[in-house]
Amino acid sequence: MEQSIENKLIKADNAFSEWKKRTFEDRQQLIAKAAEILKNNSEKYGAIITQEMNKPISQSIAEVEKCALMMNYYADAENILKPEKIDSEFAYSEIHYVPKGVILGVMPWNFPFWQVLRFAVPAILAGNTVVLKHASICFGSGNAIEKVLLEAGFPEGVFQNLEAGHKEVKDVLEHHIIKGVSLTGSGRAGGEVASIAGLNIKKSLLELGGSDAFIVLDDADLESAVKEGVQSRLQNCGQTCTAAKRFIIDEKIEDVFLPKFIEEYKKYVPGDPMNKETKIAGMARADLADDLEKQFKKALEHGAEIIIPLERISDNEFKPGLIRVQEGNPILEEELFGPLGMIMIAKSDEEALKIANNIPFGLSNAVWTKDKTRQLFFIENLESGTVNINKMTSSDPRFPFGGAKGSGYGTELSLLALKEFVTARTVIGNE
């Protein structure tokens, strides 16, 4: 391990010894100050995101503003970590929530501010300190976040960007100073990190991939379903874990829904990411575009039909594609991370549910129907961390975010996230 990284781990550990003594309310005040800096400079930080990973600038600015919103939620949050008194026959009868120490965040490029801060803020508010291993193309974002927190008054060492490479993650995670890890990324990366954490008896939280279903039944508000469905698939150039990826359509409305959907889909034409009117730009890297193209060909080789061709127009830009896919196509075992959507047709609610659940992932699903009984059927039976009714997936700081099955484990956002990296210590006995 490089000496510079070792020094940052030692600094984080030293900072923890003091930071854990600060009151919950003191930490909240600093989080509120950081939120204000982000909100007041959203265009400046949004430009960093766009320059690093190609997101349309309007979406980058919205990402920064969403970070500020989330941070203000935690700045105003109830302290659920204060000692809990338990009724018992003992004089000492309490549960204390004790921060674990230095937590490693391994974060992706697709939401360079949001993914980092939604993990780091509750971890830091709980009394931990954080070191970040950001995606290699997003070191600018990682450094900017560190500077924002320092400007807000956070002590040095509470949050540090390591500028470490992929190969150094194992050494950092195995280091005795690191007490837990949160990873957002692919299933493969999650499995590797979780196995290292497990061998070293360290807590891990994984937010992994998805292939979310967007189920449209015959009594749905089709205009809203079309507009939100296309937006859900194509915002951030389709590079979102919770993007709608499989559109499961009731066969009774296929002939009405599909033409409207295609018309809306074709409105997303790649443009200049620095133009605020641009809805979709290129993918983050050319190799990611190569991967998507290979997946498109694989789907076709196994019987998928082209509705709108996935047309590559530069190293990293596509005119978005849409394919019709049948059950059994091996592409359904994978996550499509880019502007390619899949249409599937269901003959009944039961078949729609079966199709939705018949994948390795379980992140988030959306169901469009006005019927309360049908809504309840899907709420109770979909295998995912989130179920959306008549709306697209969008994370909200007030609600827990996490997946089922191969989409990971653990909770981000909401008050529950405050307890991810603490030890519940029992204090019990007589005076």
Coordinates of C-alpha atoms in Angstrom, one line a residue:
M1 CA 0.0 0.0 0.0
E2 CA 1.3 3.5 -0.9
Q3 CA 2.5 5.4 2.1
S4 CA 0.1 8.3 1.2
I5 CA -2.9 6.0 1.6
E6 CA -1.5 4.5 4.8
N7 CA -1.1 8.1 6.2
K8 CA -4.7 8.9 5.3
L9 CA -6.0 5.8 7.1
I10 CA -4.0 6.8 10.2
K11 CA -5.4 10.3 9.9
A12 CA -9.0 9.0 9.7
D13 CA -8.4 6.8 12.7
N14 CA -7.0 9.7 14.8
A15 CA -9.9 11.9 13.7
F16 CA -12.4 9.2 14.7
S17 CA -11.1 9.3 18.3
E18 CA -12.3 12.9 18.6
W19 CA -15.2 12.9 16.2
K20 CA -17.1 10.1 18.0
K21 CA -17.2 12.4 21.1
R22 CA -18.9 15.2 19.3
T23 CA -22.7 15.5 19.9
F24 CA -25.2 14.4 17.3
E25 CA -26.4 18.0 17.1
D26 CA -22.9 19.3 16.5
R27 CA -22.5 16.9 13.6
Q28 CA -25.9 17.9 12.2
Q29 CA -24.9 21.6 12.2
L30 CA -21.8 20.9 10.0
I31 CA -23.9 18.7 7.7
A32 CA -26.4 21.7 7.3
K33 CA -23.5 24.0 6.4
A34 CA -22.1 21.6 3.8
A35 CA -25.6 21.3 2.3
E36 CA -25.8 25.1 2.0
I37 CA -22.4 25.2 0.2
L38 CA -23.6 22.5 -2.3
K39 CA -26.9 24.2 -2.9
N40 CA -25.4 27.6 -3.5
N41 CA -22.8 26.2 -5.9
S42 CA -24.8 23.5 -7.7
E43 CA -23.8 24.7 -11.2
K44 CA -20.1 24.7 -10.3
Y45 CA -20.2 21.1 -8.9
G46 CA -22.6 20.0 -11.6
A47 CA -20.0 21.0 -14.2
I48 CA -17.5 18.7 -12.5
I49 CA -19.9 15.8 -12.8
T50 CA -20.6 16.5 -16.5
Q51 CA -16.9 16.9 -17.4
E52 CA -16.0 13.6 -15.7
M53 CA -18.8 11.3 -16.8
N54 CA -20.8 13.0 -19.5
K55 CA -24.1 13.5 -17.7
P56 CA -26.3 16.2 -19.2
I57 CA -25.6 19.4 -17.1
S58 CA -29.2 19.9 -16.0
Q59 CA -29.2 16.4 -14.5
S60 CA -25.8 17.0 -12.9
I61 CA -27.1 20.2 -11.3
A62 CA -30.2 18.3 -10.1
E63 CA -27.9 15.6 -8.6
V64 CA -26.0 18.2 -6.5
E65 CA -29.3 19.8 -5.4
K66 CA -30.6 16.4 -4.4
C67 CA -27.5 15.9 -2.3
A68 CA -28.2 19.1 -0.4
L69 CA -31.9 18.0 0.1
M70 CA -30.7 14.7 1.6
M71 CA -28.2 16.4 3.8
N72 CA -30.8 18.8 5.2
Y73 CA -33.0 15.7 5.9
Y74 CA -30.2 14.3 8.1
A75 CA -29.4 17.7 9.6
D76 CA -33.0 17.9 10.9
A77 CA -33.3 14.2 11.7
E78 CA -34.4 12.7 15.0
N79 CA -31.5 11.3 17.0
I80 CA -32.4 7.6 17.0
L81 CA -28.9 6.8 18.3
K82 CA -29.3 8.1 21.8
P83 CA -29.2 5.5 24.5
E84 CA -32.5 3.5 24.8
K85 CA -33.8 2.7 28.3
I86 CA -35.2 -0.8 28.5
D87 CA -37.7 -1.7 31.2
S88 CA -36.2 -4.5 33.4
E89 CA -35.3 -5.4 37.0
F90 CA -31.7 -4.0 36.5
A91 CA -30.3 -0.7 37.5
Y92 CA -28.4 -0.4 34.3
S93 CA -30.7 -1.4 31.5
E94 CA -29.8 0.4 28.2
I95 CA -28.9 -0.1 24.6
H96 CA -26.1 2.2 23.3
Y97 CA -25.3 2.7 19.6
V98 CA -21.6 3.0 19.2
P99 CA -19.9 4.0 15.9
K100 CA -17.6 1.4 14.5
G101 CA -14.7 3.6 13.3
V102 CA -13.2 4.2 9.9
I103 CA -15.6 3.1 7.1
L104 CA -14.5 2.6 3.5
G105 CA -16.8 3.7 0.7
V106 CA -16.2 2.1 -2.8
M107 CA -18.3 4.2 -5.1
P108 CA -19.2 4.3 -8.8
W109 CA -19.1 6.9 -11.5
N110 CA -22.8 7.1 -12.5
F111 CA -23.8 9.5 -9.7
P112 CA -20.4 10.8 -8.5
F113 CA -21.8 13.1 -5.8
W114 CA -25.1 11.4 -4.8
Q115 CA -23.7 7.8 -4.3
V116 CA -20.9 9.1 -2.2
L117 CA -22.8 11.5 0.0
R118 CA -25.9 9.2 0.6
F119 CA -23.5 6.7 2.1
A120 CA -21.1 9.1 3.8
V121 CA -23.5 11.5 5.5
P122 CA -25.4 9.0 7.7
A123 CA -22.1 7.1 8.4
I124 CA -20.5 10.4 9.6
L125 CA -23.5 11.5 11.5
A126 CA -23.4 8.3 13.4
G127 CA -19.9 9.2 14.6
N128 CA -17.8 7.3 12.1
T129 CA -15.1 8.7 9.8
V130 CA -15.0 7.9 6.1
V131 CA -12.4 7.1 3.4
L132 CA -13.5 7.1 -0.2
K133 CA -12.3 4.9 -3.1
H134 CA -14.1 6.6 -6.0
A135 CA -14.2 5.5 -9.6
S136 CA -11.0 6.3 -11.4
I137 CA -12.8 8.9 -13.7
C138 CA -14.3 10.7 -10.7
F139 CA -11.4 11.8 -8.6
G140 CA -12.4 15.4 -9.3
S141 CA -15.8 14.8 -7.7
G142 CA -14.2 13.0 -4.7
N143 CA -11.8 15.8 -4.1
A144 CA -14.5 18.4 -4.5
I145 CA -16.7 16.7 -1.8
E146 CA -13.8 16.6 0.6
K147 CA -13.2 20.3 0.1
V148 CA -16.9 21.1 0.6
L149 CA -16.9 19.3 4.0
L150 CA -13.7 21.0 5.1
E151 CA -15.1 24.4 4.1
A152 CA -18.2 23.6 6.1
G153 CA -16.0 23.1 9.2
F154 CA -15.6 19.3 9.4
P155 CA -12.4 18.4 11.1
E156 CA -9.6 17.1 8.9
G157 CA -9.7 13.3 8.5
V158 CA -13.5 12.9 9.0
F159 CA -13.9 12.5 5.2
Q160 CA -10.9 11.8 2.8
N161 CA -10.7 10.9 -0.9
L162 CA -8.0 8.3 -1.3
E163 CA -7.4 8.5 -5.1
A164 CA -6.7 4.8 -5.0
G165 CA -6.9 2.4 -7.9
H166 CA -9.1 -0.7 -8.1
K167 CA -6.2 -3.0 -7.2
E168 CA -5.6 -1.2 -3.9
V169 CA -9.2 -1.8 -2.5
K170 CA -8.2 -5.2 -1.1
D171 CA -5.2 -3.8 0.8
V172 CA -7.2 -0.9 2.2
L173 CA -10.1 -3.2 3.2
E174 CA -7.8 -5.7 4.9
H175 CA -6.1 -2.9 6.9
H176 CA -6.8 -3.1 10.6
I177 CA -8.0 0.5 10.8
I178 CA -10.9 -0.1 8.4
K179 CA -14.0 -1.4 10.3
G180 CA -16.6 -1.7 7.6
V181 CA -17.2 -1.1 3.9
S182 CA -20.1 0.2 1.7
L183 CA -20.0 -0.6 -2.0
T184 CA -22.2 0.6 -4.8
G185 CA -21.4 -1.2 -8.0
S186 CA -21.7 -4.4 -10.0
G187 CA -22.6 -7.8 -8.6
R188 CA -19.1 -9.0 -9.4
A189 CA -17.4 -6.1 -7.6
G190 CA -19.8 -6.5 -4.7
G191 CA -19.1 -10.2 -4.3
E192 CA -15.3 -9.6 -4.3
V193 CA -15.5 -6.9 -1.7
A194 CA -18.0 -8.8 0.5
S195 CA -15.8 -11.9 0.5
I196 CA -12.7 -9.8 1.6
A197 CA -14.8 -8.1 4.3
G198 CA -16.2 -11.5 5.4
L199 CA -12.8 -13.1 5.7
N200 CA -11.7 -10.2 7.8
I201 CA -14.9 -10.1 10.0
K202 CA -15.9 -6.6 8.8
K203 CA -19.4 -5.3 8.2
S204 CA -20.4 -4.8 4.6
L205 CA -23.2 -3.0 2.8
L206 CA -23.9 -3.7 -0.9
E207 CA -26.0 -1.7 -3.3
L208 CA -25.6 -3.6 -6.6
G209 CA -27.3 -3.9 -10.0
G210 CA -30.9 -4.1 -11.1
S211 CA -33.1 -4.9 -14.0
D212 CA -36.2 -3.2 -12.8
A213 CA -39.6 -4.1 -14.2
F214 CA -42.0 -1.3 -15.3
I215 CA -45.4 -3.1 -15.4
V216 CA -48.2 -1.3 -17.3
L217 CA -51.6 -2.9 -16.8
D218 CA -54.7 -2.3 -19.0
D219 CA -56.3 0.3 -16.6
A220 CA -53.2 2.4 -16.3
D221 CA -52.9 6.2 -17.0
L222 CA -51.1 5.5 -20.3
E223 CA -49.9 9.1 -20.9
S224 CA -48.1 9.3 -17.6
A225 CA -46.8 5.7 -17.9
V226 CA -45.3 6.5 -21.3
K227 CA -43.6 9.7 -20.2
E228 CA -42.2 8.4 -16.9
G229 CA -41.3 5.1 -18.4
V230 CA -39.1 6.6 -21.1
Q231 CA -37.6 9.1 -18.7
S232 CA -36.8 6.2 -16.2
R233 CA -35.1 4.2 -18.9
L234 CA -33.1 7.0 -20.6
Q235 CA -32.1 9.6 -17.9
N236 CA -28.4 9.5 -17.2
C237 CA -28.1 7.7 -20.6
G238 CA -29.7 4.7 -19.0
Q239 CA -26.7 4.3 -16.6
T240 CA -28.8 4.0 -13.4
C241 CA -29.2 0.9 -11.3
T242 CA -32.9 1.7 -10.6
A243 CA -33.7 2.6 -14.2
A244 CA -36.7 0.9 -15.7
K245 CA -35.1 -1.8 -17.9
R246 CA -37.9 -4.3 -18.6
F247 CA -41.3 -2.9 -19.7
I248 CA -43.9 -5.6 -19.0
I249 CA -47.0 -4.6 -20.9
D250 CA -50.5 -6.1 -20.5
E251 CA -51.3 -7.6 -23.9
K252 CA -54.7 -5.9 -24.0
I253 CA -53.1 -2.5 -24.4
E254 CA -50.0 -3.4 -26.4
D255 CA -51.4 -1.9 -29.6
V256 CA -52.2 1.4 -27.8
F257 CA -49.3 1.7 -25.5
L258 CA -46.4 0.7 -27.8
P259 CA -46.8 3.4 -30.5
K260 CA -47.0 6.1 -27.8
F261 CA -44.0 4.7 -26.1
I262 CA -41.9 4.6 -29.3
E263 CA -42.9 8.1 -30.2
E264 CA -41.7 9.4 -26.8
Y265 CA -38.6 7.2 -26.9
K266 CA -37.4 8.8 -30.2
K267 CA -37.5 12.3 -28.7
Y268 CA -34.2 11.4 -26.8
V269 CA -31.5 12.3 -29.2
P270 CA -27.9 12.6 -28.0
G271 CA -26.7 16.2 -27.6
D272 CA -24.1 18.4 -26.0
P273 CA -24.0 17.5 -22.3
M274 CA -23.2 21.1 -21.4
N275 CA -26.4 22.3 -23.0
K276 CA -29.2 22.6 -20.4
E277 CA -31.8 21.5 -22.9
T278 CA -30.0 18.2 -23.6
K279 CA -32.0 15.1 -22.3
I280 CA -29.4 12.5 -23.2
A281 CA -25.7 12.6 -23.9
G282 CA -23.0 9.9 -24.4
M283 CA -22.1 7.1 -22.1
A284 CA -19.4 7.7 -19.5
R285 CA -16.7 5.8 -21.4
A286 CA -16.2 4.1 -24.8
D287 CA -15.6 0.7 -23.3
L288 CA -19.0 0.8 -21.6
A289 CA -20.6 1.6 -25.0
D290 CA -18.7 -1.5 -26.4
D291 CA -20.2 -3.6 -23.6
L292 CA -23.7 -2.4 -24.3
E293 CA -23.3 -3.1 -28.0
K294 CA -22.2 -6.7 -27.2
Q295 CA -25.2 -7.2 -25.0
F296 CA -27.5 -5.9 -27.8
K297 CA -26.0 -8.5 -30.2
K298 CA -26.3 -11.2 -27.6
A299 CA -30.0 -10.5 -27.1
L300 CA -30.6 -10.6 -30.9
E301 CA -28.7 -13.9 -31.2
H302 CA -31.1 -15.4 -28.7
G303 CA -34.3 -14.3 -30.4
A304 CA -34.8 -10.7 -29.4
E305 CA -36.6 -8.5 -32.1
I306 CA -35.6 -5.0 -32.9
I307 CA -38.3 -2.3 -32.3
I308 CA -35.9 0.6 -32.5
P309 CA -32.3 -0.2 -33.5
L310 CA -29.5 0.7 -31.0
E311 CA -27.5 2.9 -33.4
R312 CA -23.9 3.9 -32.4
I313 CA -23.1 7.4 -33.6
S314 CA -19.7 7.9 -31.9
D315 CA -17.3 6.3 -29.5
N316 CA -19.7 6.7 -26.6
E317 CA -23.0 7.9 -28.1
F318 CA -26.1 5.9 -29.2
K319 CA -29.4 6.7 -30.6
P320 CA -31.4 4.8 -27.9
G321 CA -32.6 1.3 -28.8
L322 CA -35.6 -0.8 -27.9
I323 CA -36.0 -4.6 -28.3
R324 CA -38.8 -7.1 -27.7
V325 CA -37.5 -10.0 -25.5
Q326 CA -39.1 -13.3 -24.6
E327 CA -38.7 -15.3 -21.4
G328 CA -35.6 -17.5 -21.5
N329 CA -33.3 -15.0 -23.3
P330 CA -30.0 -15.0 -21.4
I331 CA -29.8 -11.2 -21.7
L332 CA -32.4 -11.2 -18.9
E333 CA -29.8 -12.6 -16.5
E334 CA -27.7 -9.4 -17.0
E335 CA -28.1 -5.7 -16.3
L336 CA -28.3 -3.4 -19.4
F337 CA -26.4 -0.3 -18.3
G338 CA -27.1 2.2 -21.1
P339 CA -29.8 3.4 -23.5
L340 CA -31.3 0.1 -24.4
G341 CA -34.8 -1.0 -23.2
M342 CA -36.7 -4.3 -23.3
I343 CA -40.4 -4.8 -24.1
M344 CA -42.1 -8.0 -22.7
I345 CA -45.8 -8.9 -23.1
A346 CA -47.9 -10.5 -20.3
K347 CA -51.3 -12.2 -20.7
S348 CA -52.3 -11.7 -17.1
D349 CA -51.4 -10.0 -13.8
E350 CA -50.0 -13.4 -12.6
E351 CA -47.8 -13.7 -15.7
A352 CA -46.6 -10.1 -15.3
L353 CA -45.6 -10.9 -11.8
K354 CA -43.8 -14.1 -12.8
I355 CA -41.8 -12.3 -15.5
A356 CA -40.9 -9.5 -13.1
N357 CA -39.6 -11.8 -10.5
N358 CA -37.8 -14.2 -12.8
I359 CA -34.4 -12.5 -12.7
P360 CA -31.4 -12.6 -10.4
F361 CA -32.0 -9.0 -9.3
G362 CA -34.5 -7.4 -6.9
L363 CA -33.8 -3.7 -6.6
S364 CA -36.9 -1.7 -7.5
N365 CA -40.1 -2.2 -9.6
A366 CA -42.9 0.0 -10.8
V367 CA -46.6 -1.0 -11.3
W368 CA -49.1 1.1 -13.2
T369 CA -52.8 0.4 -12.4
K370 CA -55.7 2.3 -10.8
D371 CA -57.1 -0.8 -9.2
K372 CA -56.3 -1.1 -5.4
T373 CA -56.7 -4.9 -5.4
R374 CA -54.2 -5.2 -8.3
Q375 CA -51.9 -2.8 -6.6
L376 CA -51.9 -4.8 -3.4
F377 CA -51.2 -8.1 -5.4
F378 CA -48.0 -6.6 -6.7
I379 CA -47.0 -4.9 -3.5
E380 CA -47.2 -8.2 -1.6
N381 CA -45.6 -10.4 -4.2
L382 CA -42.8 -8.4 -6.1
E383 CA -39.3 -9.5 -5.0
S384 CA -37.6 -6.1 -4.7
G385 CA -36.5 -3.6 -2.1
T386 CA -38.8 -0.9 -3.5
V387 CA -42.2 -1.1 -5.1
N388 CA -43.5 2.0 -6.9
I389 CA -47.2 2.5 -7.6
N390 CA -48.1 4.7 -10.6
K391 CA -44.7 6.4 -10.5
M392 CA -41.1 5.8 -11.7
T393 CA -38.4 4.9 -9.2
S394 CA -36.6 7.8 -7.6
S395 CA -34.8 7.5 -4.2
D396 CA -36.1 9.7 -1.4
P397 CA -34.0 10.5 1.7
R398 CA -37.0 9.8 3.9
F399 CA -37.4 6.2 2.8
P400 CA -35.0 3.2 3.0
F401 CA -33.2 2.3 -0.1
G402 CA -31.7 -1.2 -0.7
G403 CA -32.2 -4.4 -2.7
A404 CA -33.2 -8.0 -2.5
K405 CA -31.6 -11.1 -4.1
G406 CA -28.6 -10.3 -6.2
S407 CA -29.2 -6.5 -5.8
G408 CA -27.4 -6.5 -2.5
Y409 CA -28.1 -6.0 1.2
G410 CA -28.2 -3.3 3.8
T411 CA -30.0 0.0 3.9
E412 CA -29.1 3.5 2.6
L413 CA -31.2 6.6 3.3
S414 CA -33.9 7.1 5.9
L415 CA -33.2 7.0 9.7
L416 CA -32.5 3.2 9.3
A417 CA -29.2 4.1 7.6
L418 CA -27.9 5.6 10.8
K419 CA -27.7 2.1 12.3
E420 CA -25.8 0.4 9.5
F421 CA -22.3 1.2 10.9
V422 CA -22.9 1.2 14.6
T423 CA -22.6 -1.6 17.2
A424 CA -25.7 -2.1 19.5
R425 CA -24.0 -2.3 22.9
T426 CA -26.0 -3.7 25.8
V427 CA -25.4 -2.0 29.2
I428 CA -27.0 -4.1 31.9
G429 CA -26.4 -4.7 35.6
N430 CA -26.7 -3.5 39.1
E431 CA -25.4 -0.4 40.8

